[in-house]
């Protein structure tokens, strides 16, 4: 969402007088009432104003910049045997780290905008419809010449990941100009979430853009190769509010060993020295460690019967951001994230369709 110059002028008038009429706005701007009504309608669609009386929306929003694709999942009905055919079931649904985080946020009740790239194809149509239908603002989802990306995962009978293949060519093409087109959203956002699948130069631009507006950034490293590529960007020149690696990604980000609890704490401290305020290390079944400059808090995982592990980390991060914007302290927000992850792994869906703030809080 980028505001036009005229829309900015309208917003300035509304801030001074939320009850001003369209005729008075037209007179102040030297335009017609019909033209003002068009601008007001567009501002409503963009989420800048809501309800009667042109009330400006002040609720904190999140801008998620990252991958959107189709998840193709195959699950073996018995323990998977490598190098041969295994009987099982298959499914296909909208996915992508950034997109999943955005959908989880929207389902929890946070106003969320997604900046992503998908193909001009039927899969892209399905991704766009599913994402918009979940409540995510998709004005900045670009239709690319590349085919819509795919994430193909093979799951064992117990729902654990055996192997996955990711085709993210469309996301790789997402460039700085697409991020810059959403600069007004970034400036007004409570948080910007960056998906480590983005190209390095796009990540650098997004970090600089957020820093220029004083907007807090949450960075999801995604994988060890991606963490290795983005490690040079994690520095005091590109302030990061929170980063959410697992143990191996933390090692890739810092170049330090992370096998023991003491090593994890030391590696987290190294990221604090590079300007990161919160380092939230995912430790799988052992829970997580939330590190701040003042110390660290160990959090236990919430027990759950595993149906499918896909998407648990995305739900965990989204819930963390939602709770932070709702006023929770970081440790409370992390615990809330664990509850959302437990609900997600207990569901066969990558993003649980019945996920709500109330459901998460019922598990705490």
Short mmCIF file of C-alpha atoms in Angstrom, two decimals:
data_model
loop_
_atom_site.label_atom_id
_atom_site.label_comp_id
_atom_site.label_asym_id
_atom_site.label_seq_id
_atom_site.Cartn_x
_atom_site.Cartn_y
_atom_site.Cartn_z
CA UNK A 1 0.00 0.00 0.00
CA UNK A 2 1.51 3.27 -1.17
CA UNK A 3 -0.44 6.48 -0.57
CA UNK A 4 -0.70 9.02 -3.37
CA UNK A 5 0.17 12.64 -2.63
CA UNK A 6 -3.52 13.53 -2.65
CA UNK A 7 -4.34 10.68 -0.24
CA UNK A 8 -1.66 11.98 2.12
CA UNK A 9 -3.30 15.41 2.03
CA UNK A 10 -6.67 13.84 2.83
CA UNK A 11 -5.19 11.92 5.76
CA UNK A 12 -3.61 15.11 7.12
CA UNK A 13 -7.03 16.80 7.12
CA UNK A 14 -8.63 13.79 8.80
CA UNK A 15 -6.03 13.83 11.55
CA UNK A 16 -6.94 17.43 12.32
CA UNK A 17 -10.70 16.77 12.16
CA UNK A 18 -11.94 13.14 11.94
CA UNK A 19 -15.53 14.36 11.48
CA UNK A 20 -14.80 16.66 8.56
CA UNK A 21 -17.15 16.12 5.62
CA UNK A 22 -16.21 15.30 2.06
CA UNK A 23 -17.44 18.73 0.91
CA UNK A 24 -15.12 20.49 3.38
CA UNK A 25 -12.21 18.26 2.30
CA UNK A 26 -12.92 19.11 -1.35
CA UNK A 27 -12.97 22.82 -0.55
CA UNK A 28 -9.71 22.62 1.39
CA UNK A 29 -7.97 20.78 -1.42
CA UNK A 30 -9.51 22.67 -4.32
CA UNK A 31 -11.06 19.56 -5.87
CA UNK A 32 -14.51 18.01 -6.29
CA UNK A 33 -16.53 16.12 -3.73
CA UNK A 34 -16.75 13.15 -6.10
CA UNK A 35 -12.96 13.00 -6.33
CA UNK A 36 -12.67 13.14 -2.52
CA UNK A 37 -15.14 10.27 -2.17
CA UNK A 38 -12.93 8.18 -4.46
CA UNK A 39 -9.89 8.98 -2.30
CA UNK A 40 -11.81 8.11 0.89
CA UNK A 41 -12.93 4.81 -0.63
CA UNK A 42 -9.35 3.95 -1.56
CA UNK A 43 -8.11 4.86 1.92
CA UNK A 44 -10.71 2.52 3.36
CA UNK A 45 -9.58 -0.33 1.10
CA UNK A 46 -5.97 0.31 2.15
CA UNK A 47 -6.91 0.09 5.82
CA UNK A 48 -5.97 3.68 6.61
CA UNK A 49 -9.47 4.68 7.67
CA UNK A 50 -12.26 2.55 9.08
CA UNK A 51 -15.86 2.93 10.13
CA UNK A 52 -17.92 6.07 10.10
CA UNK A 53 -16.53 9.49 10.78
CA UNK A 54 -13.34 8.63 8.87
CA UNK A 55 -11.67 7.18 11.97
CA UNK A 56 -8.00 6.64 11.26
CA UNK A 57 -6.80 3.12 11.92
CA UNK A 58 -4.27 3.21 14.76
CA UNK A 59 -3.96 -0.51 15.45
CA UNK A 60 -0.39 -1.72 14.95
CA UNK A 61 0.15 -3.65 11.75
CA UNK A 62 2.79 -6.08 10.53
CA UNK A 63 4.42 -6.07 7.11
CA UNK A 64 5.70 -9.50 6.11
CA UNK A 65 8.19 -9.58 3.24
CA UNK A 66 9.00 -13.05 2.00
CA UNK A 67 8.08 -16.20 0.15
CA UNK A 68 4.68 -17.32 -1.09
CA UNK A 69 4.28 -20.63 -2.84
CA UNK A 70 2.32 -23.88 -2.98
CA UNK A 71 3.06 -26.60 -0.44
CA UNK A 72 2.94 -30.13 -1.85
CA UNK A 73 3.02 -32.69 0.95
CA UNK A 74 3.29 -36.46 0.72
CA UNK A 75 2.95 -38.55 3.89
CA UNK A 76 3.91 -42.19 4.15
CA UNK A 77 1.35 -44.45 5.82
CA UNK A 78 4.18 -46.51 7.32
CA UNK A 79 7.78 -45.79 8.30
CA UNK A 80 9.34 -44.36 5.14
CA UNK A 81 11.84 -46.57 3.29
CA UNK A 82 14.42 -44.61 1.25
CA UNK A 83 15.14 -45.20 -2.45
CA UNK A 84 11.80 -46.87 -3.18
CA UNK A 85 8.08 -46.14 -3.52
CA UNK A 86 6.13 -45.75 -0.29
CA UNK A 87 2.33 -45.91 0.01
CA UNK A 88 0.81 -42.78 1.47
CA UNK A 89 -1.31 -39.69 0.92
CA UNK A 90 -0.75 -36.34 -0.75
CA UNK A 91 -2.09 -32.79 -0.43
CA UNK A 92 -1.55 -29.34 -1.87
CA UNK A 93 -2.18 -25.93 -0.25
CA UNK A 94 -0.92 -22.35 -0.14
CA UNK A 95 2.40 -22.05 1.67
CA UNK A 96 5.71 -20.22 1.89
CA UNK A 97 7.41 -19.02 5.06
CA UNK A 98 6.45 -15.36 4.68
CA UNK A 99 2.94 -16.15 3.48
CA UNK A 100 2.36 -18.66 6.30
CA UNK A 101 3.50 -16.13 8.90
CA UNK A 102 1.19 -13.53 7.38
CA UNK A 103 -1.83 -15.87 7.40
CA UNK A 104 -1.20 -16.91 11.01
CA UNK A 105 -0.97 -13.25 12.03
CA UNK A 106 -4.22 -12.40 10.26
CA UNK A 107 -6.03 -15.34 11.84
CA UNK A 108 -4.84 -14.19 15.26
CA UNK A 109 -6.31 -10.75 14.60
CA UNK A 110 -3.30 -8.64 13.57
CA UNK A 111 -3.66 -6.39 10.53
CA UNK A 112 -1.11 -7.85 8.15
CA UNK A 113 0.27 -6.88 4.74
CA UNK A 114 2.24 -9.32 2.59
CA UNK A 115 4.97 -8.33 0.13
CA UNK A 116 5.75 -11.36 -2.03
CA UNK A 117 5.94 -12.69 -5.60
CA UNK A 118 3.90 -15.43 -7.28
CA UNK A 119 3.48 -16.53 -10.87
CA UNK A 120 0.81 -15.57 -13.38
CA UNK A 121 -0.61 -19.08 -13.30
CA UNK A 122 -3.38 -21.11 -11.68
CA UNK A 123 -1.24 -21.98 -8.67
CA UNK A 124 -0.62 -18.27 -8.14
CA UNK A 125 -4.36 -17.61 -8.35
CA UNK A 126 -4.95 -20.25 -5.66
CA UNK A 127 -2.25 -18.81 -3.38
CA UNK A 128 -3.60 -15.28 -3.76
CA UNK A 129 -7.19 -16.34 -3.11
CA UNK A 130 -6.30 -18.41 -0.04
CA UNK A 131 -4.13 -15.66 1.42
CA UNK A 132 -6.63 -12.87 0.84
CA UNK A 133 -9.44 -15.09 2.08
CA UNK A 134 -7.62 -15.52 5.39
CA UNK A 135 -7.63 -11.76 5.92
CA UNK A 136 -4.14 -10.81 4.69
CA UNK A 137 -3.81 -7.59 2.67
CA UNK A 138 -2.28 -8.68 -0.65
CA UNK A 139 -2.01 -5.43 -2.63
CA UNK A 140 1.77 -5.86 -2.72
CA UNK A 141 1.88 -9.48 -3.88
CA UNK A 142 3.53 -9.22 -7.28
CA UNK A 143 2.62 -11.47 -10.22
CA UNK A 144 5.94 -12.66 -11.63
CA UNK A 145 6.96 -14.04 -15.01
CA UNK A 146 8.35 -17.04 -13.12
CA UNK A 147 6.08 -19.94 -12.17
CA UNK A 148 4.62 -19.88 -8.68
CA UNK A 149 7.09 -21.46 -6.28
CA UNK A 150 6.62 -24.89 -4.75
CA UNK A 151 7.73 -26.53 -1.53
CA UNK A 152 7.54 -30.31 -1.79
CA UNK A 153 7.82 -32.18 1.50
CA UNK A 154 7.87 -35.89 2.27
CA UNK A 155 6.68 -36.75 5.77
CA UNK A 156 7.11 -39.97 7.68
CA UNK A 157 4.14 -41.78 9.19
CA UNK A 158 4.62 -39.85 12.45
CA UNK A 159 4.43 -36.48 10.68
CA UNK A 160 8.16 -35.75 10.90
CA UNK A 161 9.93 -34.32 7.86
CA UNK A 162 11.98 -36.83 5.83
CA UNK A 163 13.10 -34.57 2.98
CA UNK A 164 11.93 -31.40 1.23
CA UNK A 165 12.66 -29.66 -2.07
CA UNK A 166 12.04 -25.93 -2.48
CA UNK A 167 11.61 -24.10 -5.81
CA UNK A 168 11.62 -20.37 -4.97
CA UNK A 169 12.56 -18.74 -8.28
CA UNK A 170 9.70 -16.22 -8.09
CA UNK A 171 10.73 -15.20 -4.56
CA UNK A 172 14.35 -14.90 -5.68
CA UNK A 173 13.17 -12.31 -8.22
CA UNK A 174 11.49 -10.14 -5.55
CA UNK A 175 13.63 -7.01 -5.65
CA UNK A 176 14.17 -3.74 -3.80
CA UNK A 177 11.71 -1.80 -5.97
CA UNK A 178 8.87 -4.09 -4.89
CA UNK A 179 9.78 -3.57 -1.24
CA UNK A 180 10.13 0.18 -1.79
CA UNK A 181 6.60 0.29 -3.19
CA UNK A 182 5.41 -0.67 0.30
CA UNK A 183 7.50 1.98 2.06
CA UNK A 184 4.45 3.74 3.55
CA UNK A 185 3.33 0.48 5.11
CA UNK A 186 6.81 -0.15 6.51
CA UNK A 187 6.92 3.36 7.97
CA UNK A 188 3.59 2.88 9.77
CA UNK A 189 4.06 -0.75 10.84
CA UNK A 190 4.55 -1.99 14.38
CA UNK A 191 6.85 -4.73 13.07
CA UNK A 192 8.39 -5.86 9.80
CA UNK A 193 9.00 -9.59 9.43
CA UNK A 194 11.68 -10.63 6.93
CA UNK A 195 11.85 -14.15 5.51
CA UNK A 196 15.42 -15.37 4.98
CA UNK A 197 14.40 -16.79 1.59
CA UNK A 198 14.72 -13.30 0.12
CA UNK A 199 17.69 -12.38 -2.04
CA UNK A 200 20.54 -10.81 -0.06
CA UNK A 201 20.23 -7.40 -1.73
CA UNK A 202 16.48 -7.36 -1.11
CA UNK A 203 17.04 -8.18 2.55
CA UNK A 204 19.65 -5.43 2.81
CA UNK A 205 17.29 -2.88 1.28
CA UNK A 206 14.40 -3.94 3.54
CA UNK A 207 16.60 -3.69 6.64
CA UNK A 208 17.76 -0.21 5.64
CA UNK A 209 14.21 0.90 4.82
CA UNK A 210 12.89 -0.26 8.20
CA UNK A 211 15.84 1.31 10.03
CA UNK A 212 15.24 4.62 8.26
CA UNK A 213 11.69 4.69 9.61
CA UNK A 214 12.56 3.33 13.06
CA UNK A 215 10.42 0.22 12.48
CA UNK A 216 11.40 -2.90 14.41
CA UNK A 217 12.50 -5.90 12.32
CA UNK A 218 12.03 -9.60 13.10
CA UNK A 219 14.27 -11.82 10.97
CA UNK A 220 13.56 -15.50 10.33
CA UNK A 221 16.74 -17.24 9.00
CA UNK A 222 14.77 -20.21 7.52
CA UNK A 223 17.68 -22.64 6.99
CA UNK A 224 21.41 -23.08 7.48
CA UNK A 225 22.33 -22.06 3.89
CA UNK A 226 20.10 -19.00 4.10
CA UNK A 227 21.46 -18.10 7.55
CA UNK A 228 24.99 -18.33 6.20
CA UNK A 229 24.13 -15.95 3.33
CA UNK A 230 22.44 -13.35 5.53
CA UNK A 231 24.99 -13.46 8.38
CA UNK A 232 26.93 -10.41 7.09
CA UNK A 233 23.72 -8.36 7.18
CA UNK A 234 23.22 -8.93 10.89
CA UNK A 235 25.25 -6.01 12.19
CA UNK A 236 24.85 -2.68 13.92
CA UNK A 237 24.49 -0.98 10.52
CA UNK A 238 21.27 -2.95 9.94
CA UNK A 239 19.48 -3.02 13.32
CA UNK A 240 17.45 -6.18 13.99
CA UNK A 241 14.98 -6.24 16.86
CA UNK A 242 14.60 -10.03 17.00
CA UNK A 243 16.05 -13.03 15.19
CA UNK A 244 14.67 -16.57 15.45
CA UNK A 245 17.23 -19.24 14.53
CA UNK A 246 17.37 -22.88 15.51
CA UNK A 247 20.60 -24.25 16.95
CA UNK A 248 22.24 -24.93 13.57
CA UNK A 249 21.15 -21.60 12.07
CA UNK A 250 22.58 -19.82 15.11
CA UNK A 251 25.93 -21.49 14.41
CA UNK A 252 25.74 -20.40 10.77
CA UNK A 253 24.94 -16.81 11.76
CA UNK A 254 27.80 -16.52 14.23
CA UNK A 255 30.44 -19.04 13.16
CA UNK A 256 30.40 -20.35 16.74
CA UNK A 257 29.63 -23.85 18.08
CA UNK A 258 26.12 -24.32 19.48
CA UNK A 259 26.07 -27.91 20.74
CA UNK A 260 25.82 -27.14 24.46
CA UNK A 261 23.64 -24.72 26.42
CA UNK A 262 26.69 -22.63 27.28
CA UNK A 263 27.70 -22.45 23.62
CA UNK A 264 24.17 -21.39 22.61
CA UNK A 265 24.23 -18.62 25.21
CA UNK A 266 27.65 -17.44 23.99
CA UNK A 267 26.52 -17.42 20.35
CA UNK A 268 23.38 -15.48 21.28
CA UNK A 269 25.54 -12.94 23.12
CA UNK A 270 27.60 -12.52 19.94
CA UNK A 271 24.42 -11.51 18.09
CA UNK A 272 23.58 -9.01 20.83
CA UNK A 273 27.01 -7.49 20.22
CA UNK A 274 25.99 -7.12 16.57
CA UNK A 275 22.90 -5.09 17.48
CA UNK A 276 20.20 -7.76 17.89
CA UNK A 277 17.93 -7.04 20.85
CA UNK A 278 16.18 -10.43 21.13
CA UNK A 279 17.65 -13.78 20.08
CA UNK A 280 15.01 -16.51 20.25
CA UNK A 281 16.70 -19.88 19.70
CA UNK A 282 14.40 -22.77 18.76
CA UNK A 283 15.47 -26.03 20.39
CA UNK A 284 12.85 -28.42 19.05
CA UNK A 285 11.35 -30.75 21.64
CA UNK A 286 13.52 -29.06 24.28
CA UNK A 287 11.60 -25.79 23.82
CA UNK A 288 13.50 -22.57 23.23
CA UNK A 289 15.85 -20.03 24.73
CA UNK A 290 14.95 -16.35 24.65
CA UNK A 291 18.09 -14.27 25.10
CA UNK A 292 18.25 -10.54 25.84
CA UNK A 293 21.17 -8.34 26.83
CA UNK A 294 20.05 -8.75 30.45
CA UNK A 295 19.95 -12.56 30.45
CA UNK A 296 18.17 -15.57 29.03
CA UNK A 297 14.89 -17.37 29.69
CA UNK A 298 14.40 -21.06 28.95
CA UNK A 299 10.91 -21.97 27.75
CA UNK A 300 9.48 -25.48 27.61
CA UNK A 301 7.68 -26.71 24.52
CA UNK A 302 3.93 -27.19 24.90
CA UNK A 303 3.11 -30.93 24.62
CA UNK A 304 1.15 -31.92 21.53
CA UNK A 305 0.29 -35.02 19.54
CA UNK A 306 2.05 -34.53 16.20
CA UNK A 307 -0.06 -34.71 13.07
CA UNK A 308 2.26 -32.67 10.83
CA UNK A 309 5.30 -30.58 11.80
CA UNK A 310 5.12 -28.39 8.68
CA UNK A 311 4.40 -24.76 9.52
CA UNK A 312 4.96 -24.99 13.28
CA UNK A 313 7.84 -22.52 13.23
CA UNK A 314 5.85 -20.07 11.11
CA UNK A 315 2.94 -20.19 13.58
CA UNK A 316 5.36 -19.78 16.48
CA UNK A 317 6.93 -16.64 15.02
CA UNK A 318 3.58 -15.14 13.98
CA UNK A 319 2.11 -15.67 17.44
CA UNK A 320 5.22 -14.16 19.02
CA UNK A 321 4.78 -11.01 16.91
CA UNK A 322 1.05 -10.85 17.61
CA UNK A 323 1.63 -11.05 21.36
CA UNK A 324 4.38 -8.42 21.27
CA UNK A 325 2.08 -5.98 19.49
CA UNK A 326 -0.64 -6.78 22.02
CA UNK A 327 1.66 -5.56 24.81
CA UNK A 328 3.15 -8.82 26.10
CA UNK A 329 6.67 -8.95 27.46
CA UNK A 330 9.05 -10.93 25.19
CA UNK A 331 9.09 -14.05 27.40
CA UNK A 332 5.28 -14.02 27.56
CA UNK A 333 5.13 -13.60 23.79
CA UNK A 334 7.50 -16.53 23.32
CA UNK A 335 5.33 -18.75 25.54
CA UNK A 336 2.32 -17.69 23.47
CA UNK A 337 4.30 -18.69 20.37
CA UNK A 338 4.94 -22.15 21.79
CA UNK A 339 1.20 -22.62 22.34
CA UNK A 340 0.45 -21.66 18.72
CA UNK A 341 3.12 -24.09 17.49
CA UNK A 342 1.63 -26.92 19.55
CA UNK A 343 -1.81 -26.26 18.09
CA UNK A 344 -0.33 -26.23 14.59
CA UNK A 345 1.60 -29.52 14.82
CA UNK A 346 -1.57 -31.15 16.15
CA UNK A 347 -3.34 -30.15 12.92
CA UNK A 348 -2.81 -31.68 9.46
CA UNK A 349 -2.78 -28.15 8.01
CA UNK A 350 0.34 -26.01 7.54
CA UNK A 351 -1.68 -23.05 8.84
CA UNK A 352 -4.40 -24.16 11.21
CA UNK A 353 -7.67 -22.76 9.76
CA UNK A 354 -9.38 -22.40 13.15
CA UNK A 355 -6.44 -20.61 14.78
CA UNK A 356 -7.56 -17.66 16.92
CA UNK A 357 -6.15 -15.65 19.80
CA UNK A 358 -8.75 -17.20 22.06
CA UNK A 359 -7.74 -20.74 21.06
CA UNK A 360 -4.06 -20.06 21.73
CA UNK A 361 -4.75 -18.50 25.11
CA UNK A 362 -6.91 -21.50 26.06
CA UNK A 363 -3.78 -23.65 25.84
CA UNK A 364 -1.63 -21.44 28.06
#
